[in-house]
Amino acid sequence: MNEYILAALAIWIGAWTLNEWLVRQRPSSTEAKRAIGIIVPVIFGATLLAVWECLVHGFQIPPILLPAPSAIWVKLINSVPVLWADFQQTFLKSVITGYIAGCGLGFAVALLIDRSPFLQKGLLPIGNFVSALPVVGIAPIMVMWFGFDWPSKVAVVVIMTFFPMLVNTVQGLASASHMERDLMRTYAANWGQTLIKLRLPAAWPFIFNALKINSTLALIGAIVAEFFGTPIVGMGFRISTEVGRANIDMVWAEIAVAAVAGSVFYGLVALAERWVTFWHPSVRGGRA
């Protein structure tokens, strides 16, 4: 057993011990609790990278199979213009546009379904069926319909994000109890007033659940769609091209950019959820 493998074991044991000690702490201040909540995942992530680096060198894994994090970092730093162009094409154009359109359309249709029992019984089963279609089957069709540029990727993202938002919003609007609805009727509240003051606030946790799910689905859908036709730019295009060239460190650099972008996007949606649903027991319990 060489020194790299021994170093990997030592780093893992040391970091595990430190995190175990941190999570067992019961600080009285809220700031200390938040600090521990940030430090623990940071230590865990840094430990994974360090162990990865040591094991790659220790077992002498070929770079074509698994490059070391240091090699990925060097490629990432040296390829910033290319990675930025890919990020703009995939995330800023395809993901954001498709996410807003898909979630907005799903929310609007959910309101229509809530007003129409016919749509609720007829459209929701079709929605569940379409949501089960694989993206690898939808993407080539969207490319043929909308062309090779980013609008076809937007169409894929819209399809992937529409039905989670639709189903969750319909379920959320139905979550208000009969007693609460009867109370609104005693105040002579119409459908719009009941929606804004009672049913929509009750549905916010369901809506944000769909928004968080869609934040990852949108990125996955856009990247996969680019495998089936795209201009010479984009995360999916770069991954498929560099795999063919055996340039695996560039592939991992793209994966790293996509992972960071997806995590930040998810985190922003989660922060918005805490701000909007501050009254919800899960949020109030997390702040206690």
PDB file of N, CA and C in Angstrom, residues 1-10 13 54-55 57-60:
ATOM      1  N   MET A   1       0.857  -1.197   0.000  1.00  0.00           N
ATOM      2  CA  MET A   1       0.000   0.000   0.000  1.00  0.00           C
ATOM      3  C   MET A   1       0.894   1.249   0.000  1.00  0.00           C
ATOM      4  N   ASN A   2       0.818   2.068  -1.072  1.00  0.00           N
ATOM      5  CA  ASN A   2       1.703   3.215  -1.181  1.00  0.00           C
ATOM      6  C   ASN A   2       1.215   4.400  -0.362  1.00  0.00           C
ATOM      7  N   GLU A   3       2.016   5.470  -0.405  1.00  0.00           N
ATOM      8  CA  GLU A   3       1.731   6.623   0.451  1.00  0.00           C
ATOM      9  C   GLU A   3       0.456   7.351   0.055  1.00  0.00           C
ATOM     10  N   TYR A   4       0.067   7.307  -1.229  1.00  0.00           N
ATOM     11  CA  TYR A   4      -1.155   7.981  -1.646  1.00  0.00           C
ATOM     12  C   TYR A   4      -2.395   7.323  -1.043  1.00  0.00           C
ATOM     13  N   ILE A   5      -2.415   6.007  -1.037  1.00  0.00           N
ATOM     14  CA  ILE A   5      -3.563   5.301  -0.464  1.00  0.00           C
ATOM     15  C   ILE A   5      -3.617   5.502   1.040  1.00  0.00           C
ATOM     16  N   LEU A   6      -2.455   5.485   1.697  1.00  0.00           N
ATOM     17  CA  LEU A   6      -2.420   5.761   3.138  1.00  0.00           C
ATOM     18  C   LEU A   6      -2.901   7.179   3.430  1.00  0.00           C
ATOM     19  N   ALA A   7      -2.510   8.125   2.579  1.00  0.00           N
ATOM     20  CA  ALA A   7      -2.972   9.502   2.766  1.00  0.00           C
ATOM     21  C   ALA A   7      -4.480   9.605   2.589  1.00  0.00           C
ATOM     22  N   ALA A   8      -5.028   8.865   1.610  1.00  0.00           N
ATOM     23  CA  ALA A   8      -6.472   8.872   1.404  1.00  0.00           C
ATOM     24  C   ALA A   8      -7.208   8.345   2.628  1.00  0.00           C
ATOM     25  N   LEU A   9      -6.696   7.252   3.201  1.00  0.00           N
ATOM     26  CA  LEU A   9      -7.319   6.693   4.407  1.00  0.00           C
ATOM     27  C   LEU A   9      -7.228   7.661   5.576  1.00  0.00           C
ATOM     28  N   ALA A  10      -6.070   8.289   5.733  1.00  0.00           N
ATOM     29  CA  ALA A  10      -5.893   9.221   6.843  1.00  0.00           C
ATOM     30  C   ALA A  10      -6.811  10.430   6.700  1.00  0.00           C
ATOM     31  N   ILE A  13     -10.504   9.311   7.443  1.00  0.00           N
ATOM     32  CA  ILE A  13     -10.752   9.073   8.868  1.00  0.00           C
ATOM     33  C   ILE A  13     -10.757  10.393   9.641  1.00  0.00           C
ATOM     34  N   CYS A  54      -5.920  11.373  -4.279  1.00  0.00           N
ATOM     35  CA  CYS A  54      -4.956  10.391  -3.767  1.00  0.00           C
ATOM     36  C   CYS A  54      -5.163   9.018  -4.397  1.00  0.00           C
ATOM     37  N   LEU A  55      -6.406   8.599  -4.558  1.00  0.00           N
ATOM     38  CA  LEU A  55      -6.665   7.270  -5.107  1.00  0.00           C
ATOM     39  C   LEU A  55      -6.284   7.186  -6.585  1.00  0.00           C
ATOM     40  N   HIS A  57      -3.835   8.778  -8.037  1.00  0.00           N
ATOM     41  CA  HIS A  57      -2.383   8.630  -8.076  1.00  0.00           C
ATOM     42  C   HIS A  57      -1.943   7.312  -7.453  1.00  0.00           C
ATOM     43  N   GLY A  58      -2.616   6.904  -6.386  1.00  0.00           N
ATOM     44  CA  GLY A  58      -2.206   5.683  -5.702  1.00  0.00           C
ATOM     45  C   GLY A  58      -2.402   4.441  -6.536  1.00  0.00           C
ATOM     46  N   PHE A  59      -3.539   4.348  -7.231  1.00  0.00           N
ATOM     47  CA  PHE A  59      -3.818   3.186  -8.067  1.00  0.00           C
ATOM     48  C   PHE A  59      -3.389   3.400  -9.524  1.00  0.00           C
ATOM     49  N   GLN A  60      -2.815   4.574  -9.809  1.00  0.00           N
ATOM     50  CA  GLN A  60      -2.321   4.890 -11.152  1.00  0.00           C
ATOM     51  C   GLN A  60      -3.409   4.670 -12.217  1.00  0.00           C
TER      52      GLN A  60
END
